[in-house]
Short mmCIF file of C-alpha atoms and ligand atoms in Angstrom, two decimals:
data_model
loop_
_atom_site.label_atom_id
_atom_site.label_comp_id
_atom_site.label_asym_id
_atom_site.label_seq_id
_atom_site.Cartn_x
_atom_site.Cartn_y
_atom_site.Cartn_z
CA UNK R 1 109.14 176.91 109.94
CA UNK R 2 108.87 173.57 111.70
CA UNK R 3 111.22 174.64 114.51
CA UNK R 4 109.42 177.98 114.97
CA UNK R 5 106.05 176.21 115.17
CA UNK R 6 107.40 173.66 117.67
CA UNK R 7 108.87 176.51 119.76
CA UNK R 8 105.52 178.35 119.68
CA UNK R 9 103.65 175.22 120.75
CA UNK R 10 106.04 174.73 123.67
CA UNK R 11 106.48 178.36 124.65
CA UNK R 12 105.60 177.80 128.29
CA UNK R 13 108.02 174.88 128.61
CA UNK R 14 110.81 176.95 127.03
CA UNK R 15 110.12 179.83 129.44
CA UNK R 16 110.32 177.45 132.40
CA UNK R 17 113.67 176.11 131.13
CA UNK R 18 114.98 179.66 130.76
CA UNK R 19 113.93 180.50 134.32
CA UNK R 20 115.73 177.37 135.57
CA UNK R 21 118.81 178.40 133.62
CA UNK R 22 118.80 181.90 135.10
CA UNK R 23 118.29 180.58 138.64
CA UNK R 24 121.11 178.06 138.23
CA UNK R 25 123.46 180.87 137.17
CA UNK R 26 122.57 183.30 139.96
CA UNK R 27 121.29 181.00 142.77
CA UNK R 28 122.67 177.46 142.23
CA UNK R 29 121.40 176.15 145.61
CA UNK R 30 117.88 177.33 144.85
CA UNK R 31 118.12 175.79 141.37
CA UNK R 32 119.07 172.44 142.91
CA UNK R 33 116.05 172.55 145.24
CA UNK R 34 113.76 173.53 142.34
CA UNK R 35 114.98 170.65 140.20
CA UNK R 36 114.48 168.26 143.14
CA UNK R 37 110.90 169.48 143.66
CA UNK R 38 110.11 169.35 139.95
CA UNK R 39 111.50 165.81 139.74
CA UNK R 40 109.21 164.80 142.62
CA UNK R 41 106.10 166.17 140.85
CA UNK R 42 107.10 164.75 137.46
CA UNK R 43 107.50 161.32 139.10
CA UNK R 44 104.06 161.70 140.71
CA UNK R 45 102.52 162.71 137.37
CA UNK R 46 104.14 159.79 135.57
CA UNK R 47 102.52 157.41 138.05
CA UNK R 48 99.06 159.04 138.02
CA UNK R 49 98.58 160.29 134.47
CA UNK R 50 98.61 156.93 132.62
CA UNK R 51 95.75 155.73 134.86
CA UNK R 52 93.85 158.99 134.23
CA UNK R 53 94.34 158.70 130.47
CA UNK R 54 93.03 155.13 130.47
CA UNK R 55 89.98 156.08 132.58
CA UNK R 56 89.30 159.10 130.36
CA UNK R 57 89.58 156.99 127.22
CA UNK R 58 87.18 154.39 128.67
CA UNK R 59 84.67 157.09 129.64
CA UNK R 60 85.03 158.58 126.17
CA UNK R 61 84.30 155.19 124.66
CA UNK R 62 81.47 154.04 126.91
CA UNK R 63 79.49 157.17 127.73
CA UNK R 64 77.55 158.38 124.67
CA UNK R 65 77.67 162.02 123.65
CA UNK R 66 73.91 162.57 124.00
CA UNK R 67 74.08 161.31 127.61
CA UNK R 68 76.81 163.80 128.50
CA UNK R 69 74.88 166.59 126.75
CA UNK R 70 71.73 165.65 128.59
CA UNK R 71 73.42 165.44 132.00
CA UNK R 72 76.13 168.11 131.80
CA UNK R 73 75.26 170.19 128.74
CA UNK R 74 73.88 173.73 128.61
CA UNK R 75 70.30 172.44 128.86
CA UNK R 76 71.00 170.39 132.00
CA UNK R 77 70.65 173.57 134.14
CA UNK R 78 70.26 172.79 137.91
CA UNK R 79 70.57 169.03 137.39
CA UNK R 80 73.89 169.53 135.58
CA UNK R 81 75.13 171.84 138.32
CA UNK R 82 74.35 169.33 141.09
CA UNK R 83 75.90 166.46 139.12
CA UNK R 84 79.03 168.54 138.45
CA UNK R 85 79.40 169.25 142.18
CA UNK R 86 79.03 165.53 142.92
CA UNK R 87 81.59 164.49 140.25
CA UNK R 88 84.13 167.05 141.50
CA UNK R 89 83.55 166.22 145.17
CA UNK R 90 83.86 162.45 144.94
CA UNK R 91 86.88 162.54 142.64
CA UNK R 92 90.30 161.41 143.71
CA UNK R 93 93.78 162.49 142.72
CA UNK R 94 95.45 165.85 142.12
CA UNK R 95 93.71 168.62 140.19
CA UNK R 96 95.88 168.21 137.07
CA UNK R 97 94.29 164.79 136.65
CA UNK R 98 90.97 166.57 136.06
CA UNK R 99 92.12 168.41 132.93
CA UNK R 100 92.16 165.51 130.42
CA UNK R 101 88.73 164.48 131.69
CA UNK R 102 87.44 168.04 131.34
CA UNK R 103 88.58 168.17 127.71
CA UNK R 104 86.83 164.88 127.01
CA UNK R 105 83.60 166.05 128.70
CA UNK R 106 83.67 169.34 126.79
CA UNK R 107 84.24 167.50 123.50
CA UNK R 108 81.13 165.44 124.27
CA UNK R 109 78.95 168.45 125.01
CA UNK R 110 79.45 169.41 128.67
CA UNK R 111 78.99 173.14 129.21
CA UNK R 112 81.80 175.48 130.24
CA UNK R 113 79.88 176.26 133.43
CA UNK R 114 79.68 172.63 134.50
CA UNK R 115 83.34 172.06 133.70
CA UNK R 116 84.29 175.04 135.90
CA UNK R 117 82.14 173.54 138.70
CA UNK R 118 83.79 170.11 138.34
CA UNK R 119 87.31 171.58 138.37
CA UNK R 120 86.60 173.94 141.26
CA UNK R 121 84.94 171.36 143.48
CA UNK R 122 87.69 168.86 142.58
CA UNK R 123 90.24 171.42 143.77
CA UNK R 124 88.65 172.72 146.97
CA UNK R 125 85.71 170.66 148.27
CA UNK R 126 86.64 167.03 147.71
CA UNK R 127 85.03 164.77 150.32
CA UNK R 128 88.32 163.34 151.72
CA UNK R 129 89.57 166.93 152.05
CA UNK R 130 86.40 167.96 153.91
CA UNK R 131 86.72 165.04 156.32
CA UNK R 132 90.27 165.89 157.26
CA UNK R 133 89.37 169.61 157.43
CA UNK R 134 86.60 168.80 159.95
CA UNK R 135 89.03 166.69 161.96
CA UNK R 136 91.71 169.41 162.21
CA UNK R 137 89.69 172.65 162.14
CA UNK R 138 86.34 171.49 163.47
CA UNK R 139 82.97 170.71 161.80
CA UNK R 140 81.69 174.31 162.11
CA UNK R 141 84.69 175.69 160.19
CA UNK R 142 84.33 172.99 157.54
CA UNK R 143 80.56 173.51 157.03
CA UNK R 144 80.79 177.32 156.80
CA UNK R 145 83.74 177.16 154.39
CA UNK R 146 81.92 174.51 152.30
CA UNK R 147 78.71 176.60 152.03
CA UNK R 148 80.60 179.79 151.12
CA UNK R 149 82.85 177.93 148.65
CA UNK R 150 79.85 176.33 146.92
CA UNK R 151 78.20 179.77 146.59
CA UNK R 152 81.43 181.24 145.22
CA UNK R 153 81.78 178.37 142.72
CA UNK R 154 78.19 178.90 141.50
CA UNK R 155 78.84 182.62 140.95
CA UNK R 156 82.28 182.20 139.36
CA UNK R 157 81.13 179.38 137.08
CA UNK R 158 78.28 181.60 135.84
CA UNK R 159 80.72 184.46 135.14
CA UNK R 160 83.24 182.11 133.46
CA UNK R 161 80.46 180.75 131.24
CA UNK R 162 79.71 184.29 130.04
CA UNK R 163 83.37 185.03 129.26
CA UNK R 164 84.77 181.71 127.94
CA UNK R 165 83.32 180.48 124.67
CA UNK R 166 83.27 176.86 123.48
CA UNK R 167 85.68 177.69 120.66
CA UNK R 168 88.22 178.97 123.22
CA UNK R 169 88.74 175.39 124.42
CA UNK R 170 91.20 173.57 122.17
CA UNK R 171 89.79 170.52 120.49
CA UNK R 172 92.65 168.50 119.09
CA UNK R 173 90.33 166.54 116.81
CA UNK R 174 89.39 169.68 114.92
CA UNK R 175 92.95 170.73 114.25
CA UNK R 176 94.19 169.72 110.85
CA UNK R 177 97.80 168.70 111.33
CA UNK R 178 100.09 170.39 108.83
CA UNK R 179 98.06 173.48 107.93
CA UNK R 180 96.35 175.57 110.56
CA UNK R 181 94.35 178.77 110.50
CA UNK R 182 94.24 181.01 113.53
CA UNK R 183 90.49 181.69 113.50
CA UNK R 184 90.75 184.61 115.90
CA UNK R 185 93.26 186.38 113.67
CA UNK R 186 91.50 185.62 110.35
CA UNK R 187 89.74 188.72 108.98
CA UNK R 188 87.92 186.85 106.22
CA UNK R 189 89.58 188.60 103.28
CA UNK R 190 89.52 185.28 101.31
CA UNK R 191 92.93 185.91 99.72
CA UNK R 192 94.07 182.41 100.74
CA UNK R 193 91.02 180.91 98.98
CA UNK R 194 91.75 182.87 95.81
CA UNK R 195 95.38 181.77 95.95
CA UNK R 196 94.81 178.08 96.69
CA UNK R 197 91.10 177.15 96.44
CA UNK R 198 91.88 173.42 96.45
CA UNK R 199 93.01 173.68 100.10
CA UNK R 200 91.23 176.72 101.55
CA UNK R 201 87.56 177.58 101.68
CA UNK R 202 85.45 180.28 103.27
CA UNK R 203 82.72 179.47 105.76
CA UNK R 204 80.96 182.65 106.74
CA UNK R 205 83.61 185.22 107.57
CA UNK R 206 86.39 182.77 108.35
CA UNK R 207 88.73 180.66 106.24
CA UNK R 208 88.91 176.90 106.78
CA UNK R 209 91.24 174.16 105.61
CA UNK R 210 89.60 171.60 103.33
CA UNK R 211 90.43 167.91 103.43
CA UNK R 212 93.63 167.56 101.52
CA UNK R 213 96.19 164.94 100.68
CA UNK R 214 99.59 165.86 102.10
CA UNK R 215 101.39 164.14 99.24
CA UNK R 216 99.68 166.15 96.53
CA UNK R 217 99.75 169.56 98.19
CA UNK R 218 101.38 172.14 95.94
CA UNK R 219 103.99 173.64 98.30
CA UNK R 220 104.50 176.74 96.14
CA UNK R 221 100.81 177.61 96.15
CA UNK R 222 100.58 176.86 99.85
CA UNK R 223 103.54 179.12 100.67
CA UNK R 224 102.00 181.80 98.49
CA UNK R 225 98.73 181.54 100.45
CA UNK R 226 100.68 181.79 103.72
CA UNK R 227 102.47 184.88 102.40
CA UNK R 228 99.41 186.70 101.07
CA UNK R 229 97.49 186.41 104.32
CA UNK R 230 97.57 190.01 105.61
CA UNK R 231 97.31 188.99 109.26
CA UNK R 232 99.63 185.96 109.10
CA UNK R 233 96.83 183.69 110.30
CA UNK R 234 97.99 180.64 108.32
CA UNK R 235 100.62 178.30 109.66
CA UNK R 236 102.01 175.34 107.80
CA UNK R 237 104.70 172.85 108.59
CA UNK R 238 104.35 170.94 105.33
S1 SF4 S 12 94.08 185.21 103.85
FE1 SF4 S 12 94.26 185.10 106.08
S2 SF4 S 12 92.82 186.61 106.81
FE2 SF4 S 12 92.32 186.27 104.69
S3 SF4 S 12 90.73 184.70 104.78
FE3 SF4 S 12 92.67 183.64 104.52
S4 SF4 S 12 93.31 183.17 106.59
FE4 SF4 S 12 91.73 184.70 106.75
#
């Protein structure tokens, strides 16, 4: 169970390894180049990511939740949009550095729309990028592309906000390690609660995991609850 869960959690990584394996069998030269390129990016990430994690942790610690909600939350409207453009545009570093920060901002109440704006402007309208664009392609090209890109970001962020829900963003703090319920799959039949009410509870139409002590969990009852779930929504590595 543990190995299957670990494999599921790292599905993308396993797929990448398989692709590398296939390429190295059929096109060894290409595989060598791919490994070289990957090593370059991994090295770059290892240098950048620790700094990003420290900065994200400091922001998480110092900036209060109500401030983030007020400035970047759903109610921030136009002010939040402008601030998101500014944050994305003045940022530095590769786009993958923006993801840990986005998770932290979302956890503290930033809206999906503003996160899309931050990520998009970080990726395509950063100020250093605009300066070098103006130098190579001319100011007119840069200004027109900037205006059109900003309009596109406003439209796409609005659409993304309609499609992506807050619960679609993983929030590690909410995940109970050991026993998990796939909320999307759960049909609310409450069989798990009837089987093991000390660990499972219903909240509305979904099952939740109560606070439990790993040492006192009855494995037989837990396995029974996992088995009775008709949609296999419960996962446990206890
Ligand atoms: S048994 Fe499965 S589907 Fe039914 S409430 Fe529990 S988790 Fe949801």
